[in-house]
Coordinates of C-alpha atoms in Angstrom, one line a residue:
Chain A
M1 CA 92.0 75.7 105.9
V2 CA 88.4 76.3 107.5
T3 CA 86.5 79.4 107.0
D4 CA 82.9 80.8 107.7
L5 CA 80.4 81.3 105.2
N6 CA 80.5 85.4 105.4
T7 CA 84.2 85.3 105.0
A8 CA 84.2 82.9 102.1
I9 CA 81.6 84.8 100.3
W10 CA 83.2 88.3 100.7
N11 CA 86.9 86.3 99.7
T12 CA 84.9 84.8 96.4
L13 CA 84.1 88.3 95.4
A14 CA 87.3 89.5 96.3
A15 CA 89.2 86.5 94.2
F16 CA 86.7 87.2 91.3
L17 CA 87.8 91.1 91.2
T18 CA 91.2 89.9 91.0
F19 CA 91.0 87.6 88.3
C20 CA 88.8 90.8 86.4
I21 CA 91.8 93.1 86.9
F22 CA 94.6 90.1 85.9
S23 CA 92.5 89.8 82.9
F24 CA 93.8 93.0 81.4
L25 CA 96.7 90.9 80.8
Y26 CA 95.4 89.4 78.0
K27 CA 93.5 92.6 76.6
D28 CA 90.9 95.1 77.5
N29 CA 87.7 93.4 78.1
P30 CA 84.3 93.7 80.1
F31 CA 85.4 92.1 83.2
Y32 CA 88.2 94.5 83.5
K33 CA 85.7 97.6 82.9
I34 CA 83.4 96.2 85.4
A35 CA 85.7 96.0 88.1
E36 CA 87.2 99.4 86.7
H37 CA 84.1 101.4 87.0
I38 CA 82.8 99.3 90.3
V39 CA 86.2 100.8 92.4
V40 CA 85.7 104.1 90.7
G41 CA 82.5 104.3 92.4
V42 CA 83.0 102.5 95.6
S43 CA 86.4 104.6 96.3
A44 CA 84.4 107.9 95.2
G45 CA 81.6 107.0 98.3
Y46 CA 83.9 105.9 100.3
F47 CA 86.0 108.5 100.5
A48 CA 83.1 111.1 100.7
V49 CA 81.7 109.4 103.6
I50 CA 85.1 108.8 105.4
L51 CA 85.6 112.8 104.6
Y52 CA 82.0 113.7 106.0
W53 CA 82.4 111.6 109.2
N54 CA 86.1 112.4 109.9
G55 CA 86.5 116.1 107.9
L56 CA 83.4 117.8 107.8
V57 CA 81.6 116.7 111.4
P58 CA 84.5 117.4 113.5
K59 CA 86.0 120.5 111.7
L60 CA 82.8 122.1 110.7
W61 CA 79.7 120.7 112.6
N62 CA 80.5 120.2 116.1
P63 CA 82.7 123.5 116.5
V64 CA 79.4 125.2 115.0
V65 CA 76.5 123.0 117.0
K66 CA 78.1 121.5 119.7
Q67 CA 81.0 124.3 120.9
G68 CA 79.1 127.5 119.3
K69 CA 82.0 128.9 117.5
W70 CA 79.9 130.6 115.1
Y71 CA 83.1 131.8 113.0
Y72 CA 83.3 128.1 111.5
L73 CA 80.6 129.2 109.6
I74 CA 82.7 131.5 106.9
P75 CA 84.7 128.3 105.9
G76 CA 81.6 126.4 105.8
L77 CA 79.8 129.4 103.7
L78 CA 83.2 129.5 101.3
G79 CA 83.0 126.1 100.9
L80 CA 79.1 126.3 99.6
I81 CA 79.9 128.8 97.1
M82 CA 82.3 126.7 95.8
W83 CA 79.1 124.8 94.6
T84 CA 78.5 128.1 92.1
R85 CA 81.0 126.4 89.6
F86 CA 78.0 124.7 88.2
S87 CA 76.2 127.9 87.0
K88 CA 78.0 129.8 84.0
K89 CA 76.3 132.7 85.4
Y90 CA 77.8 132.7 89.2
A91 CA 80.9 130.7 88.6
W92 CA 82.9 133.7 89.4
I93 CA 81.8 133.6 92.9
S94 CA 83.5 130.5 93.4
R95 CA 86.7 132.3 92.9
F96 CA 86.4 133.7 96.7
S97 CA 87.0 130.3 98.1
I98 CA 89.5 129.4 95.6
S99 CA 91.5 132.2 96.5
F100 CA 91.4 131.8 100.0
Y101 CA 92.1 128.2 99.7
M102 CA 95.2 129.3 97.3
G103 CA 96.2 131.8 99.6
I104 CA 96.4 129.7 102.7
A105 CA 97.9 127.1 101.1
T106 CA 100.8 128.4 99.0
G107 CA 101.3 130.7 102.4
V108 CA 102.1 127.6 104.5
A109 CA 103.9 126.2 101.4
V110 CA 106.9 128.7 100.7
P111 CA 108.5 128.4 104.3
L112 CA 107.7 124.7 104.5
Y113 CA 108.9 123.6 101.2
M114 CA 111.9 126.2 101.5
Q115 CA 112.6 124.5 105.0
N116 CA 112.1 120.8 104.2
F117 CA 113.2 120.5 100.6
V118 CA 115.7 123.1 100.5
I119 CA 117.6 124.2 103.6
R120 CA 117.7 120.6 105.1
Q121 CA 118.8 118.9 102.0
L122 CA 121.8 121.7 101.6
S123 CA 122.3 121.4 105.4
S124 CA 122.9 117.7 105.0
T125 CA 124.7 117.7 101.8
M126 CA 127.4 119.7 104.1
L127 CA 129.5 116.9 105.1
P128 CA 133.4 116.7 106.2
V129 CA 135.4 115.6 103.5
H130 CA 138.8 113.7 104.7
F131 CA 140.7 110.7 102.9
K132 CA 141.4 108.9 106.5
N133 CA 138.6 106.1 105.3
S134 CA 136.0 105.4 103.2
V135 CA 133.4 107.4 104.8
G136 CA 135.0 110.9 103.9
F137 CA 135.5 110.5 100.1
F138 CA 132.5 109.1 99.7
N139 CA 131.0 112.4 101.2
L140 CA 132.6 114.1 98.6
L141 CA 131.1 111.8 96.0
I142 CA 127.8 112.9 97.1
I143 CA 128.6 116.6 97.1
V144 CA 130.3 116.4 93.8
G145 CA 127.1 114.2 93.0
V146 CA 124.3 117.1 94.3
L147 CA 126.7 119.8 92.8
C148 CA 126.5 118.1 89.3
A149 CA 123.0 117.1 89.0
L150 CA 122.0 120.6 90.1
I151 CA 124.2 122.4 87.5
Y152 CA 122.5 119.6 85.1
F153 CA 118.9 121.4 85.9
F154 CA 120.7 124.9 85.4
F155 CA 119.4 125.8 81.8
S156 CA 120.5 129.4 82.1
K157 CA 124.1 128.8 80.6
E158 CA 124.9 126.8 77.9
H159 CA 126.5 123.2 78.7
K160 CA 129.5 123.5 77.1
G161 CA 133.2 122.7 78.4
A162 CA 133.2 122.6 82.4
M163 CA 129.6 123.2 82.5
G164 CA 128.9 120.5 79.9
S165 CA 131.5 118.1 81.6
A166 CA 129.8 118.7 85.5
A167 CA 126.1 118.4 83.6
R168 CA 127.0 115.1 82.1
V169 CA 128.3 113.8 85.4
G170 CA 125.1 114.9 86.9
I171 CA 122.7 113.2 84.2
W172 CA 124.8 109.9 85.6
T173 CA 124.3 110.5 89.0
L174 CA 120.5 110.9 88.3
M175 CA 120.5 107.6 86.2
V176 CA 121.7 106.1 89.0
G177 CA 118.9 107.7 91.5
F178 CA 116.5 106.8 88.5
G179 CA 117.6 103.2 88.1
A180 CA 117.6 102.8 91.9
G181 CA 114.2 104.1 92.1
F182 CA 113.2 101.9 89.3
G183 CA 114.6 98.7 90.9
L184 CA 113.2 99.8 94.2
T185 CA 109.6 100.4 92.2
V186 CA 109.9 97.0 90.5
M187 CA 110.1 95.3 93.9
G188 CA 107.0 97.2 95.4
R189 CA 105.0 95.7 92.8
V190 CA 106.3 92.5 92.6
S191 CA 105.5 92.3 96.4
L192 CA 102.0 93.4 95.6
L193 CA 101.8 90.8 92.7
I194 CA 103.0 88.1 95.0
D195 CA 100.7 89.1 97.8
R196 CA 97.6 88.6 95.5
V197 CA 99.2 85.2 94.6
I198 CA 99.3 84.1 97.9
F199 CA 95.6 85.6 98.3
L200 CA 94.3 83.6 95.7
K201 CA 96.5 80.2 97.0
N202 CA 94.9 80.9 100.3
Y203 CA 91.6 81.2 98.5
F204 CA 91.0 78.2 96.5
T205 CA 93.0 76.1 99.8
S206 CA 90.3 77.7 102.0
I207 CA 87.5 76.7 99.6
F208 CA 88.6 73.4 97.9
G209 CA 91.0 72.3 100.4
H210 CA 89.1 69.5 101.2
I211 CA 88.5 68.4 98.0
L212 CA 92.4 68.6 96.8
Chain B
M1 CA 86.1 143.1 91.4
R2 CA 85.6 139.3 89.6
R3 CA 89.4 139.0 89.1
Q4 CA 91.2 141.9 91.4
L5 CA 89.5 141.0 94.6
P6 CA 90.4 137.2 94.6
I7 CA 93.9 138.2 93.5
L8 CA 93.9 140.2 96.6
I9 CA 92.7 137.6 98.7
V10 CA 95.5 135.7 97.7
F11 CA 98.0 138.2 98.2
V12 CA 96.8 139.3 101.6
S13 CA 96.2 135.8 102.6
G14 CA 99.3 134.2 101.6
V15 CA 101.6 137.1 102.8
F16 CA 100.1 136.6 106.1
M17 CA 100.8 132.6 106.2
V18 CA 104.4 133.2 105.1
I19 CA 105.1 135.7 107.8
Q20 CA 103.2 134.1 110.7
Y21 CA 105.6 131.3 110.1
F22 CA 108.5 133.2 111.7
I23 CA 106.3 134.4 114.8
P24 CA 106.5 132.0 117.5
H25 CA 103.2 133.7 119.5
E26 CA 99.8 131.4 120.4
S27 CA 97.6 134.2 118.6
F28 CA 99.6 133.1 115.5
E29 CA 99.2 129.5 116.2
F30 CA 95.4 129.8 116.7
I31 CA 95.0 131.3 113.4
Y32 CA 97.2 129.3 111.7
E33 CA 95.2 126.3 113.1
Y34 CA 91.6 128.1 112.2
A35 CA 92.9 129.0 108.7
M36 CA 94.1 125.1 108.1
D37 CA 90.4 123.9 109.5
W38 CA 89.3 126.7 106.9
I39 CA 91.2 124.7 103.7
I40 CA 90.2 121.4 105.2
I41 CA 86.4 122.6 105.2
I42 CA 86.8 124.1 101.6
G43 CA 88.7 121.2 100.1
I44 CA 86.0 118.8 101.8
F45 CA 83.3 120.9 99.8
A46 CA 85.8 120.8 96.3
M47 CA 85.5 117.1 96.9
L48 CA 82.0 116.8 97.0
L49 CA 82.0 118.6 93.7
G50 CA 83.8 116.2 92.3
L51 CA 81.2 113.8 93.6
W52 CA 78.5 115.5 92.3
S53 CA 80.4 115.6 88.9
L54 CA 81.4 112.0 88.7
T55 CA 77.5 111.6 89.5
R56 CA 76.2 113.8 86.5
A57 CA 78.8 112.5 84.2
S58 CA 77.8 108.9 84.6
V59 CA 73.9 109.8 84.5
S60 CA 74.0 111.6 81.5
K61 CA 75.6 108.7 80.1
V62 CA 73.1 106.1 81.2
Q63 CA 70.6 108.6 79.9
A64 CA 72.2 109.2 76.3
K65 CA 72.5 105.5 76.1
A66 CA 76.5 106.0 75.3
P67 CA 78.5 103.2 74.5
G68 CA 79.6 101.5 78.0
W69 CA 76.6 103.0 79.8
G70 CA 76.2 99.6 81.6
F71 CA 79.8 100.2 83.2
S72 CA 78.5 103.6 84.5
V73 CA 75.6 102.2 85.8
M74 CA 78.1 99.8 88.2
T75 CA 79.8 103.1 89.1
L76 CA 76.3 104.5 90.1
V77 CA 75.7 101.4 92.1
G78 CA 78.9 101.3 93.7
L79 CA 78.5 104.9 94.8
A80 CA 75.2 104.8 96.1
T81 CA 75.8 101.7 97.8
M82 CA 78.5 102.9 99.6
L83 CA 76.9 106.6 100.1
F84 CA 73.8 104.3 101.7
L85 CA 75.7 102.1 103.6
G86 CA 78.2 105.1 104.9
F87 CA 75.4 106.9 106.4
Y88 CA 72.2 105.2 107.5
K89 CA 73.7 104.1 111.1
G90 CA 75.1 107.7 111.6
N91 CA 79.0 107.4 112.4
K92 CA 78.8 103.5 113.6
S93 CA 78.2 102.9 109.8
I94 CA 82.1 103.3 109.4
A95 CA 83.1 101.2 112.2
E96 CA 85.3 98.0 111.5
G97 CA 83.1 95.1 111.0
T98 CA 80.4 96.9 109.0
F99 CA 78.6 96.0 105.9
F100 CA 80.4 99.8 104.7
M101 CA 84.1 98.5 105.7
D102 CA 83.4 95.1 104.2
L103 CA 83.2 96.7 101.2
F104 CA 86.1 98.8 101.0
W105 CA 88.3 95.4 102.5
Y106 CA 86.9 93.0 99.8
I107 CA 86.0 95.4 96.9
Y108 CA 88.4 98.5 97.2
T109 CA 91.6 97.0 98.6
P110 CA 91.8 93.7 96.2
I111 CA 91.1 95.9 93.1
Q112 CA 93.8 98.7 93.9
A113 CA 96.3 96.0 95.2
T114 CA 95.5 94.3 91.5
M115 CA 95.7 97.3 89.3
F116 CA 99.1 98.5 91.1
S117 CA 100.6 94.8 90.7
L118 CA 99.7 94.5 86.9
L119 CA 102.6 97.5 86.5
A120 CA 104.8 94.7 87.7
F121 CA 104.4 93.1 84.4
Y122 CA 104.0 96.5 82.3
I123 CA 107.5 97.7 84.0
A124 CA 109.4 94.8 82.6
S125 CA 108.4 95.1 79.0
A126 CA 109.5 99.2 79.7
A127 CA 112.8 97.9 81.2
Y128 CA 113.2 95.6 78.0
R129 CA 112.3 98.7 75.4
S130 CA 115.1 100.7 77.3
F131 CA 117.9 98.0 77.1
R132 CA 116.9 98.1 73.4
V133 CA 117.7 101.8 73.2
R134 CA 121.5 100.7 73.9
T135 CA 122.8 104.3 75.3
V136 CA 125.2 104.8 78.4
L137 CA 122.3 106.4 80.2
A138 CA 120.0 103.6 79.6
T139 CA 122.7 101.0 80.6
I140 CA 123.5 103.0 84.1
L141 CA 119.7 103.0 84.7
L142 CA 118.8 99.6 84.1
V143 CA 122.2 98.0 85.4
T144 CA 121.4 100.2 88.7
A145 CA 118.2 98.8 88.5
L146 CA 119.3 94.9 88.3
I147 CA 121.8 95.6 91.2
I148 CA 119.1 96.8 93.2
M149 CA 116.4 94.2 92.4
L150 CA 119.4 91.6 93.0
R151 CA 120.0 92.4 96.5
L152 CA 117.5 90.3 98.5
I153 CA 118.2 87.4 96.6
P154 CA 121.1 84.9 97.8
L155 CA 123.7 85.2 94.7
G156 CA 126.2 83.0 96.3
P157 CA 129.7 83.8 96.7
I158 CA 128.6 87.4 95.1
S159 CA 125.9 88.2 97.3
G160 CA 128.3 90.1 99.9
V161 CA 129.8 91.9 97.3
N162 CA 126.1 92.8 95.7
Q163 CA 124.8 93.7 98.8
W164 CA 127.9 96.4 99.9
L165 CA 127.3 97.4 96.1
A166 CA 123.6 98.2 96.2
S167 CA 124.0 99.7 99.9
W168 CA 126.5 101.9 98.7
I169 CA 124.4 102.8 95.4
L170 CA 121.4 103.8 97.8
T171 CA 123.5 105.8 100.1
V172 CA 126.0 107.6 97.9
P173 CA 125.0 108.2 94.1
N174 CA 121.1 107.6 94.8
M175 CA 121.5 109.9 97.6
A176 CA 122.8 112.6 95.7
A177 CA 120.5 112.2 92.8
K178 CA 117.4 112.4 95.3
R179 CA 119.0 115.4 97.3
A180 CA 119.5 117.5 94.2
I181 CA 115.6 116.4 92.7
W182 CA 114.4 117.4 95.9
I183 CA 116.6 120.7 95.9
G184 CA 114.9 121.4 92.6
V185 CA 111.4 120.3 93.7
G186 CA 111.6 122.6 96.9
L187 CA 113.0 125.8 94.6
G188 CA 110.2 125.0 91.8
A189 CA 107.6 125.0 94.2
T190 CA 108.8 127.8 96.5
A191 CA 108.9 129.7 93.2
T192 CA 105.4 128.7 92.0
A193 CA 103.8 129.8 95.7
L194 CA 105.3 133.0 95.1
K195 CA 103.9 133.3 91.7
I196 CA 100.8 132.7 92.8
I197 CA 100.9 135.0 95.9
F198 CA 101.9 137.9 93.9
G199 CA 99.3 137.1 91.1
I200 CA 101.5 136.4 88.1
E201 CA 100.0 132.8 88.0
R202 CA 96.3 132.9 87.9
A203 CA 95.2 129.5 86.1
Y204 CA 93.6 128.6 89.3
M205 CA 91.0 131.3 88.4
G206 CA 89.9 129.7 85.5
K207 CA 88.2 131.6 82.3
D208 CA 85.6 134.5 82.4

């Protein structure tokens, strides 16, 4: 594999940092700490720049300066007074911008969460139950599983008798769900690991391929 | 005024945003879009606040020559480099192929990906520890995880059975569990949002 000098230098840096992070498998060490602190600085800088160019400029600068929408100065001012958090004397002023943020965010969240997380899930659970084929029976299992898992989370009544049995079925259902989540997470992480190993293999092939 | 006015602002804006959801009129759509822009702008200023906080913490660590201060220098160098490269050519600085984006692709991405891939090792030891607990629930969890993980691996004559079982687990009991969790999350989030709107939950205001 042939690669140009510029890419080779960048890949060497990426490979070095990859090894720095992998060194944590042995124990916490200065190489890991270097990579960890670099990524904190780089990611903070990256997201600040991206938020400025893709957020602040189109949402605040352009409307005010280019489109003459002066009312956009209000959220800008509210954003600026967030900085009073640094003063012990004037920190209370920042509550006004936080309260606007909280009010709008929570107000939007109420119907949104109810619609997407409660009503949609409940309507999707209302499945036809029959015993003509396995689908109808599996639908029954889904309905029972959802109800029992919800009963497990219901703490206003003691989990005894019928409630206790339902809660037990509920926790079994939840454990299957957590197991599936665990398995999928492991697979995702192993995929990332394979990707890093392939990257290192390609890197070494590109650098030392002609020697080996 | 210091506490009552913010509570009133949360209440009025919160109730208004709930009501506007049910009124399909273009003036309400305009207000919704404007309100969304508001919180994005305020959120960006809050993020910059975090950036300043990180800088201040790192600088004071370096100035005090606290243990590990050299690592804070690394953070500051990384931050300053990205900020300089991200602004010195205007909005062209963030175009693909610039030094700024190279730093992102060759420093940020490999470190993040490797950090997440490390979890593959630790998750294996976590699985071993939960297996040692030897309870019915831990066994259900691990057996399910094993079936899911093996579904993409050729297992000879039992491949078909395993794939059917994995598919059944994902679409029946897993679906039931996830739905119950989502319903719980939805109700919990709604209750918390209502508590904030009605001024019962005030932790966001901090202390006087």
